[in-house]
PDB file of C-alpha atoms in Angstrom:
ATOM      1  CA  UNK U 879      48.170   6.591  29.036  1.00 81.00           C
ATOM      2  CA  UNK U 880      48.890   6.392  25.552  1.00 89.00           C
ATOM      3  CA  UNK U 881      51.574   7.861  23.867  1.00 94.00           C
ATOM      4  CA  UNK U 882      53.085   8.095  20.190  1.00 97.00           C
ATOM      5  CA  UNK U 883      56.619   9.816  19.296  1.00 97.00           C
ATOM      6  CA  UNK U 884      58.067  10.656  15.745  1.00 97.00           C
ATOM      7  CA  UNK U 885      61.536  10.978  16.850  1.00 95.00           C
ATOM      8  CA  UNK U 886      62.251  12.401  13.837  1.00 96.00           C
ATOM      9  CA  UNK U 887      61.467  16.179  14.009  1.00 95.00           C
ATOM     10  CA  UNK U 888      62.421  16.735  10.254  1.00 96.00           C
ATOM     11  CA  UNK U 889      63.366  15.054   7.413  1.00 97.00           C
ATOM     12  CA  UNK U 890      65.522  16.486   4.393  1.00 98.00           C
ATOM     13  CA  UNK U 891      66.108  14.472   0.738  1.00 97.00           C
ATOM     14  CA  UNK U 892      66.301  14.928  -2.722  1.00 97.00           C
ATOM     15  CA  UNK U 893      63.839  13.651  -5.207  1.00 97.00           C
ATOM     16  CA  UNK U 894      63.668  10.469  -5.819  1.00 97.00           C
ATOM     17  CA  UNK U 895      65.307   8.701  -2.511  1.00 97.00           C
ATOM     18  CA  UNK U 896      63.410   6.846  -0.416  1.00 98.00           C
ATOM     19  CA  UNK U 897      62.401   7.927   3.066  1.00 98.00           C
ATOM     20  CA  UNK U 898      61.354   6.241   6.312  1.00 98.00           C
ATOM     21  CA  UNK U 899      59.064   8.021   9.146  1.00 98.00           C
ATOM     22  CA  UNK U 900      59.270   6.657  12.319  1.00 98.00           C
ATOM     23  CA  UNK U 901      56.404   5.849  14.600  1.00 98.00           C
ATOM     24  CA  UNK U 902      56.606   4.195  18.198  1.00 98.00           C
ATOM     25  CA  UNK U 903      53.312   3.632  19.982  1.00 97.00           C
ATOM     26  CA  UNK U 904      52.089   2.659  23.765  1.00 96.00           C
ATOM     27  CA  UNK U 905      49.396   1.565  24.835  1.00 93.00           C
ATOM     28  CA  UNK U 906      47.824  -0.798  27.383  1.00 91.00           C
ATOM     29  CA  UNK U 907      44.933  -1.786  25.211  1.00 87.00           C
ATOM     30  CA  UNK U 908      44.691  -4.957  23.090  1.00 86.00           C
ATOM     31  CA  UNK U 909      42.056  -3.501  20.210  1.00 86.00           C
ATOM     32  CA  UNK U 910      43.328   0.065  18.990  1.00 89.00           C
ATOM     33  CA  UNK U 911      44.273   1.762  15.065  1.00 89.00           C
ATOM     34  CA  UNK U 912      47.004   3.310  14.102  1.00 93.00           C
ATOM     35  CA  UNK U 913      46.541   6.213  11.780  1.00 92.00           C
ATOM     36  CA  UNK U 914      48.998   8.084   9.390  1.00 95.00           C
ATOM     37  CA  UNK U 915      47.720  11.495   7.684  1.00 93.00           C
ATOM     38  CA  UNK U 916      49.955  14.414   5.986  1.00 95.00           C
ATOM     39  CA  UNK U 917      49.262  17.890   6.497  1.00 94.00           C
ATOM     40  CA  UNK U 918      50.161  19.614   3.589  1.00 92.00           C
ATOM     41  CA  UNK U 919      50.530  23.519   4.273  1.00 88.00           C
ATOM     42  CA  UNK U 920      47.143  24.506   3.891  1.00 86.00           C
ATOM     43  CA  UNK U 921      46.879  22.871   7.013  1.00 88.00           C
ATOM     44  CA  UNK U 922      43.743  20.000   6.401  1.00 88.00           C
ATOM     45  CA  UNK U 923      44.748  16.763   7.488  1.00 90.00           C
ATOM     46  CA  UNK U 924      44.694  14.613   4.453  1.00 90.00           C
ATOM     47  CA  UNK U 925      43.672  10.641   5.845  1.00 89.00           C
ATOM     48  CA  UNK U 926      46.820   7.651   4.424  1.00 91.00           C
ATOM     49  CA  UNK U 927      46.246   5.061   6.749  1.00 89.00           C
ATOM     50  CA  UNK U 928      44.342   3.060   9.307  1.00 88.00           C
ATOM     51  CA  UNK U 929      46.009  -0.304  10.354  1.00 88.00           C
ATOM     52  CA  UNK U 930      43.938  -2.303  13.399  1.00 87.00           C
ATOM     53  CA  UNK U 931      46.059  -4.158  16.035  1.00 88.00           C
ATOM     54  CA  UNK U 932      45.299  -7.569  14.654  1.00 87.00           C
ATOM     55  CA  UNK U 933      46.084  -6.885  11.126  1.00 84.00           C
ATOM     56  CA  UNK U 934      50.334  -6.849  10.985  1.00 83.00           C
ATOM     57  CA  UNK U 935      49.882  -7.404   7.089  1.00 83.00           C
ATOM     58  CA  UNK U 936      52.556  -4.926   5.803  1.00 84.00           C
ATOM     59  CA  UNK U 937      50.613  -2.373   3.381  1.00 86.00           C
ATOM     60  CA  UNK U 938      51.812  -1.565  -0.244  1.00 87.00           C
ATOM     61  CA  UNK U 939      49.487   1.581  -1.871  1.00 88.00           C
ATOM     62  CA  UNK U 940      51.796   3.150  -5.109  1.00 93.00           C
ATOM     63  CA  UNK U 941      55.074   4.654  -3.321  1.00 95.00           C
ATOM     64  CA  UNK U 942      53.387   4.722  -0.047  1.00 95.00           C
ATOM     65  CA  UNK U 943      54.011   1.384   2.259  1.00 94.00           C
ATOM     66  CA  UNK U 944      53.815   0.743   5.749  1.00 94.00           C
ATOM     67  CA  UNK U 945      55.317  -1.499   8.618  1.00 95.00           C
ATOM     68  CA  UNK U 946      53.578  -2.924  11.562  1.00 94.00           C
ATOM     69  CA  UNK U 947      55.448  -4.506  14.071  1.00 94.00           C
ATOM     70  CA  UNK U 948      53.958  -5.152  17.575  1.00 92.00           C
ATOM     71  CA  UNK U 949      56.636  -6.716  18.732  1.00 93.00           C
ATOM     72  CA  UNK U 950      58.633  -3.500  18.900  1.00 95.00           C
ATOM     73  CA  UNK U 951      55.171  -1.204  18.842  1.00 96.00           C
ATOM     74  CA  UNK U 952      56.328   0.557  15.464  1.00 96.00           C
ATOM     75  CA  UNK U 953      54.239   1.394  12.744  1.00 96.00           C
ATOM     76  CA  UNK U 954      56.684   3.168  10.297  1.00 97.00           C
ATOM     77  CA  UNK U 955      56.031   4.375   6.933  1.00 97.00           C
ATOM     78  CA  UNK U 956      58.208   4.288   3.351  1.00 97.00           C
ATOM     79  CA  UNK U 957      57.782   6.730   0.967  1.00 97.00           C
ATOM     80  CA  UNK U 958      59.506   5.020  -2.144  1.00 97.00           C
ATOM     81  CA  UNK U 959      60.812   7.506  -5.063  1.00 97.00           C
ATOM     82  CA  UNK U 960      59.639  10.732  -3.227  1.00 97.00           C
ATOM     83  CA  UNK U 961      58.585  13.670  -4.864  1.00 97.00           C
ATOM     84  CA  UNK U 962      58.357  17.137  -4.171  1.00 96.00           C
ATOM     85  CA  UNK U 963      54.561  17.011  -3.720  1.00 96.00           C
ATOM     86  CA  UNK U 964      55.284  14.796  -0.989  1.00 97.00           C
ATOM     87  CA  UNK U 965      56.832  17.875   1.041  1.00 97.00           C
ATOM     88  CA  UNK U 966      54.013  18.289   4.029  1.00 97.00           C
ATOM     89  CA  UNK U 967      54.138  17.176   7.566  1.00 96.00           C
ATOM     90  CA  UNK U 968      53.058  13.562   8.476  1.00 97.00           C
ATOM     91  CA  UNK U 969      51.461  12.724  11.755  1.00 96.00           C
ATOM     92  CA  UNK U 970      51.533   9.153  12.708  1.00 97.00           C
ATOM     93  CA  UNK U 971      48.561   8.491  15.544  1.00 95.00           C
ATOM     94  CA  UNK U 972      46.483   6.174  18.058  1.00 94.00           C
ATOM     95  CA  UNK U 973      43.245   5.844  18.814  1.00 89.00           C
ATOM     96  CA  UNK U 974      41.375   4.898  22.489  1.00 79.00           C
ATOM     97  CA  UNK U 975      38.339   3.589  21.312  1.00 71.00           C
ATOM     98  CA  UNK U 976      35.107   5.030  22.689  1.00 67.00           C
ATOM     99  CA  UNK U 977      33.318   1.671  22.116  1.00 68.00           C
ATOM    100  CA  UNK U 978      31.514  -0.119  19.522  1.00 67.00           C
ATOM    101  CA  UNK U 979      32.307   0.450  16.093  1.00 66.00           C
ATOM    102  CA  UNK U 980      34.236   3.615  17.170  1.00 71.00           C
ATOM    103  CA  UNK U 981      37.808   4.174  16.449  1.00 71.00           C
ATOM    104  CA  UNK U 982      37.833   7.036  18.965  1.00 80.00           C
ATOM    105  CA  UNK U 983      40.159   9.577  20.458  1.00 87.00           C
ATOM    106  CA  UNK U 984      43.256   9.886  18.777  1.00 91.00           C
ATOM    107  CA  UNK U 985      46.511  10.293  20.051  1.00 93.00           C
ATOM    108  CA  UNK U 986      49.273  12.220  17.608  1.00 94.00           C
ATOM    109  CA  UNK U 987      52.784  12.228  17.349  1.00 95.00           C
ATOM    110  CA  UNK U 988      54.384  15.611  17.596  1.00 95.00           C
ATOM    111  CA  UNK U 989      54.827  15.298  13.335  1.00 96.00           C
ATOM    112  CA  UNK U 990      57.821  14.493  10.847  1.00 97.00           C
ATOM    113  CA  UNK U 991      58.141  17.851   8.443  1.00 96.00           C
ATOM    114  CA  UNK U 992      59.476  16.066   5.126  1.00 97.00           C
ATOM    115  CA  UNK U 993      60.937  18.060   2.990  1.00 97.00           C
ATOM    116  CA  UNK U 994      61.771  16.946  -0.814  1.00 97.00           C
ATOM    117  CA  UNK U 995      63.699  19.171  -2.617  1.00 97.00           C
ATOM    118  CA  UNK U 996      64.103  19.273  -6.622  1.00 96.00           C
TER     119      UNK U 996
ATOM    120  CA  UNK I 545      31.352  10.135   2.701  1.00 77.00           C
ATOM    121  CA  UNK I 546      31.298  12.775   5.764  1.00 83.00           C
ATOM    122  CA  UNK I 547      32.240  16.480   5.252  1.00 89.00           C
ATOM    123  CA  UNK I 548      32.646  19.130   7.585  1.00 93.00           C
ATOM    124  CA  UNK I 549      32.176  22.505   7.265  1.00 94.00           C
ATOM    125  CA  UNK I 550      34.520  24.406   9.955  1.00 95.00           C
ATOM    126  CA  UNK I 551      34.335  28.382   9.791  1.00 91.00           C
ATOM    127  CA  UNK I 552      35.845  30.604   9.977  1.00 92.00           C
ATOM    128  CA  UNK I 553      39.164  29.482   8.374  1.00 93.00           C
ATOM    129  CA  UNK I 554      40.929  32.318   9.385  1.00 95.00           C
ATOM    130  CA  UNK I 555      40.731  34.416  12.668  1.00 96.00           C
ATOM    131  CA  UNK I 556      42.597  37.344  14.264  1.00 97.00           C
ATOM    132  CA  UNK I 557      40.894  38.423  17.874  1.00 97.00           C
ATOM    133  CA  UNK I 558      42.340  40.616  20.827  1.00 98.00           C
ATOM    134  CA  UNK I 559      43.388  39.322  24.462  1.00 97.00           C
ATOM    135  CA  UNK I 560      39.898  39.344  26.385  1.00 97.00           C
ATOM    136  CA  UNK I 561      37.485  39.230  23.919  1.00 97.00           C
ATOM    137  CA  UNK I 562      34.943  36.217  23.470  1.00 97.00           C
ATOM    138  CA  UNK I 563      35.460  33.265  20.428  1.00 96.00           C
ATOM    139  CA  UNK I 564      32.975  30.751  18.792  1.00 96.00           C
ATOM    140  CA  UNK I 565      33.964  28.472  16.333  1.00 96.00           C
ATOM    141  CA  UNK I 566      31.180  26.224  14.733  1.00 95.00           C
ATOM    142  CA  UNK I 567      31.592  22.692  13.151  1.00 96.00           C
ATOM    143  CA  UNK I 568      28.429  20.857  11.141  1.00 97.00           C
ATOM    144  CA  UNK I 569      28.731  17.836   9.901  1.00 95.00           C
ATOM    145  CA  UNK I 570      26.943  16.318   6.834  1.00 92.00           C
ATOM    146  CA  UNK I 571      26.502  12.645   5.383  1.00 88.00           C
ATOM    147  CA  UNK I 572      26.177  10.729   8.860  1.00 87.00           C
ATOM    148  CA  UNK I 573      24.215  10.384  11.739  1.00 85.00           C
ATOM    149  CA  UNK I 574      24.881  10.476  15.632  1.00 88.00           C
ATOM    150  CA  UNK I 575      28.458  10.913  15.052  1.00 91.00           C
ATOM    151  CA  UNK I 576      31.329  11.119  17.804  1.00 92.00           C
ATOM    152  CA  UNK I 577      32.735  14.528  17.209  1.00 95.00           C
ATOM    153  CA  UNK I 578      36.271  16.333  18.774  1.00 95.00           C
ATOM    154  CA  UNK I 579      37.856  19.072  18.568  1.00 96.00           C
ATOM    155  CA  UNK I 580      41.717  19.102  18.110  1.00 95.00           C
ATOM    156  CA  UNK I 581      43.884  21.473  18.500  1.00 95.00           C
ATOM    157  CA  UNK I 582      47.396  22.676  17.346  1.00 93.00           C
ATOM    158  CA  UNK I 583      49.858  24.737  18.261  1.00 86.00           C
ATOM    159  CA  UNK I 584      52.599  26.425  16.052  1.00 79.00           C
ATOM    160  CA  UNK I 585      55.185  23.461  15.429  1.00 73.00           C
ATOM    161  CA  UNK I 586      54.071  21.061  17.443  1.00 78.00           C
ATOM    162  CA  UNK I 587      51.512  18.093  17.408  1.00 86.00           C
ATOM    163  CA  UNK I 588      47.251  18.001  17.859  1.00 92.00           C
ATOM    164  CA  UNK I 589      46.274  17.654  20.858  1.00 92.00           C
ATOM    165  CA  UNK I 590      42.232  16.791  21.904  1.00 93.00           C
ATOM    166  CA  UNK I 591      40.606  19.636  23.650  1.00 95.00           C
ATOM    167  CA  UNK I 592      37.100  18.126  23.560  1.00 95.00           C
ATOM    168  CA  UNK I 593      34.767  15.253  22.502  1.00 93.00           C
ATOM    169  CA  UNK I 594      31.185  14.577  22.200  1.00 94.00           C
ATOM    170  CA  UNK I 595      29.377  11.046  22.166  1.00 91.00           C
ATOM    171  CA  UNK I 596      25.732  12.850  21.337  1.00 93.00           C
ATOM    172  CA  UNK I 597      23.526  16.033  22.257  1.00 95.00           C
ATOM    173  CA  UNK I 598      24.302  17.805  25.023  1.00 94.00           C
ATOM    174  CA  UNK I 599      27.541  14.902  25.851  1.00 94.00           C
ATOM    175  CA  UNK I 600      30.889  16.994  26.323  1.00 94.00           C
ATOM    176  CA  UNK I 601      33.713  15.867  27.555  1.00 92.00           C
ATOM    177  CA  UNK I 602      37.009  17.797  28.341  1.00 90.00           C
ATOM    178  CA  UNK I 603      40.429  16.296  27.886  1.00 86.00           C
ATOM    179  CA  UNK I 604      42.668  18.988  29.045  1.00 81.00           C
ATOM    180  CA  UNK I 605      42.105  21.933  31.437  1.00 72.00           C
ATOM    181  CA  UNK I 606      41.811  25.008  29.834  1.00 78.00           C
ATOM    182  CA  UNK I 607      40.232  28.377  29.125  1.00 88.00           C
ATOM    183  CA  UNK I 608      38.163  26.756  26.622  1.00 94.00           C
ATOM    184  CA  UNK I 609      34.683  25.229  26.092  1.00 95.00           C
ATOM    185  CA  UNK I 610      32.362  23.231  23.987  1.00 96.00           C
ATOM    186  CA  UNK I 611      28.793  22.647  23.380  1.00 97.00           C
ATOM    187  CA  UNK I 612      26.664  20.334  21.022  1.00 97.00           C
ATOM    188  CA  UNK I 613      23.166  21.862  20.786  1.00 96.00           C
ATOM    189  CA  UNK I 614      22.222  19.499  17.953  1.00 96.00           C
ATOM    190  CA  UNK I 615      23.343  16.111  16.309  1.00 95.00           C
ATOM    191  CA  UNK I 616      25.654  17.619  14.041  1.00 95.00           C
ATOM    192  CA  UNK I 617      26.576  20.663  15.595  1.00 97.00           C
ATOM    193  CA  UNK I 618      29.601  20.782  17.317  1.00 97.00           C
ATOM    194  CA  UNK I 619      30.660  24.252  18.749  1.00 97.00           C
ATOM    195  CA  UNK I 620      33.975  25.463  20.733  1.00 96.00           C
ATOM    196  CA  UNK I 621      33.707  29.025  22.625  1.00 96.00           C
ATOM    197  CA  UNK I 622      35.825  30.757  25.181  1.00 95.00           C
ATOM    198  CA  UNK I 623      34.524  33.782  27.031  1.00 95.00           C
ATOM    199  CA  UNK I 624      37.745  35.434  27.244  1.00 96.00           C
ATOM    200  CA  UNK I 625      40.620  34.848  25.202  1.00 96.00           C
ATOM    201  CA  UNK I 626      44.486  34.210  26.235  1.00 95.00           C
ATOM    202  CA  UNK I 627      47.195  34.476  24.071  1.00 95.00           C
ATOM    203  CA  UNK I 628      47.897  30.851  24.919  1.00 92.00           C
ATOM    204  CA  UNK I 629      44.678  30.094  22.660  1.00 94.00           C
ATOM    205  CA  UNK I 630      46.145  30.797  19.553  1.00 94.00           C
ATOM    206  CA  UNK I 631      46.584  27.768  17.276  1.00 94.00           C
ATOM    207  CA  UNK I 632      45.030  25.866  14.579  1.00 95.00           C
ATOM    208  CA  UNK I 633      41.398  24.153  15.593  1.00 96.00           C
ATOM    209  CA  UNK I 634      40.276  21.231  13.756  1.00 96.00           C
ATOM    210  CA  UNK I 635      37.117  19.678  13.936  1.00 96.00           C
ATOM    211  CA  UNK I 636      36.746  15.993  13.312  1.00 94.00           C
ATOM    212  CA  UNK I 637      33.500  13.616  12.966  1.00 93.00           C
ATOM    213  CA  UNK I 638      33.534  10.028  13.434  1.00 88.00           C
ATOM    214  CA  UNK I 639      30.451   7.916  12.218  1.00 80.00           C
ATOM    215  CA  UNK I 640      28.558   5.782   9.963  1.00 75.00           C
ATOM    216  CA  UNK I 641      28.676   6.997   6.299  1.00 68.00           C
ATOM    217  CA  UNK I 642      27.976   5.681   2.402  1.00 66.00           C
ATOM    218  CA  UNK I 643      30.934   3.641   2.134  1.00 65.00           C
ATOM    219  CA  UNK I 644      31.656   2.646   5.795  1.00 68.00           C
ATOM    220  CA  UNK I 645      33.078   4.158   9.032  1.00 70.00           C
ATOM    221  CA  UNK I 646      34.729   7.199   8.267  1.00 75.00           C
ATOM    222  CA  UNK I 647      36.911   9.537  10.197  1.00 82.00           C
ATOM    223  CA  UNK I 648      36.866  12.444   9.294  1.00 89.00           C
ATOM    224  CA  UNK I 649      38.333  16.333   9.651  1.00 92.00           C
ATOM    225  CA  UNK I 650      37.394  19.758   9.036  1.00 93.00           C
ATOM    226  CA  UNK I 651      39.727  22.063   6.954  1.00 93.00           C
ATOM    227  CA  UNK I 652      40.738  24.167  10.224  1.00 94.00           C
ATOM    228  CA  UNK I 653      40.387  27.816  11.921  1.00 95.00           C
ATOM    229  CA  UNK I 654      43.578  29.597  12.011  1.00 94.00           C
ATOM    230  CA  UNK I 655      43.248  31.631  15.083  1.00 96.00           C
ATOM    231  CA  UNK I 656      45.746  33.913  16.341  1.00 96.00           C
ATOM    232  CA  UNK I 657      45.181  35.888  19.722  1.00 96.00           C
ATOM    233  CA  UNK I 658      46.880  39.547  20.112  1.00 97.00           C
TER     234      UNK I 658
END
């Protein structure tokens, strides 16, 4: 069965650090994503990333980056500078494709509430 | 790109009494389509998904259902509620769209069983 854990239940920092959210994966298949999306508190899940399991290019988009290391089944992700806006919870997740094109169920981590504070 | 309508957003319904939450999807075709659902503090989990009309399958046994009477209708009912059914429901699509293979979620339905 697959599985994902955010050991990291919540996250405090001030303004401007940098922060790191955790993500360990399993998972028996060979082709699968990994997904990160932030739910702010309005609740819709706002979509960051989708990294497939044969692309372990690290990913730079503004402050966001991620990791990808199979070798320890991690997919962790860097918020650089953070800002208060970036307050919200983050979900890190894996998908059991359905077939074809399709990325499939998803499997979520129990979340990471970051909070940034002023 | 996909969107979802999801209504309603917010819901407040007794122990007992029945539920239907609707999903429609708009800007793809034959989509896979789940429903998702969270409870207070903790991660989503899938309740349901549907590979076409009529298709359900049920992840996790519960006093929930689903139906998908058309392509891009994706509904989630219970008969009688419990208070264990309280929770945030997202719907999410999965298909071809303008700019490639999108997956996608509805804004949510808030529902809280007294």
């Amino acid at each position: 069965a697959q599985k994902v854990t955010q050991a990291q239940t919540e996250i405090s920092v001030v303004e401007k650090e940098d922060v790191t959210l955790d993500c360990v994966y399993e998972t028996r298949d060979t082709t699968y994503y990994l997904f990160w999306y932030k739910q702010p508190p309005s609740g819709e899940l706002v979509f960051l990333i989708r990294r497939n399991s044969f692309d372990e290019q690290n990913e730079i988009s503004g402050r966001y980056s991620w990791n990808f290391q199979k070798s320890t089944s991690s997919f962790n992700f860097t918020i650089t500078a953070s800002q208060v806006v970036d307050s919200a919870v983050y979900f890190c997740a894996l998908s059991e494709a359905l077939g074809g094109t399709s990325y499939g169920k998803l499997t979520f981590g129990q979340g990471t509430i970051l909070t940034v504070h002023p | 790109s996909q969107t979802i309508h999801q209504w309603p957003a917010t819901l407040v319904q007794p122990v007992g009494s029945p539920l239907s939450l609707e999903c429609t999807v708009e800007g793809t075709s034959n989509p896979n389509l789940y429903w998702y659902r969270q409870a207070a503090g903790r991660g989503l989990q899938l309740l349901f998904y549907s590979v076409g009309i009529g298709q359900i399958s049920s992840e996790v046994p519960q006093n929930l259902s689903a139906s998908r009477p058309q392509d891009r209708q994706f509904i989630l009912s219970s008969k009688k509620l419990l208070l264990s059914d309280s929770g945030f429901y997202l719907c999410a699509s999965e298909g071809e769209q303008g700019d490639g293979y999108g997956y996608t979620f509805g804004s949510g339905t808030r529902l809280t069983v007294v």
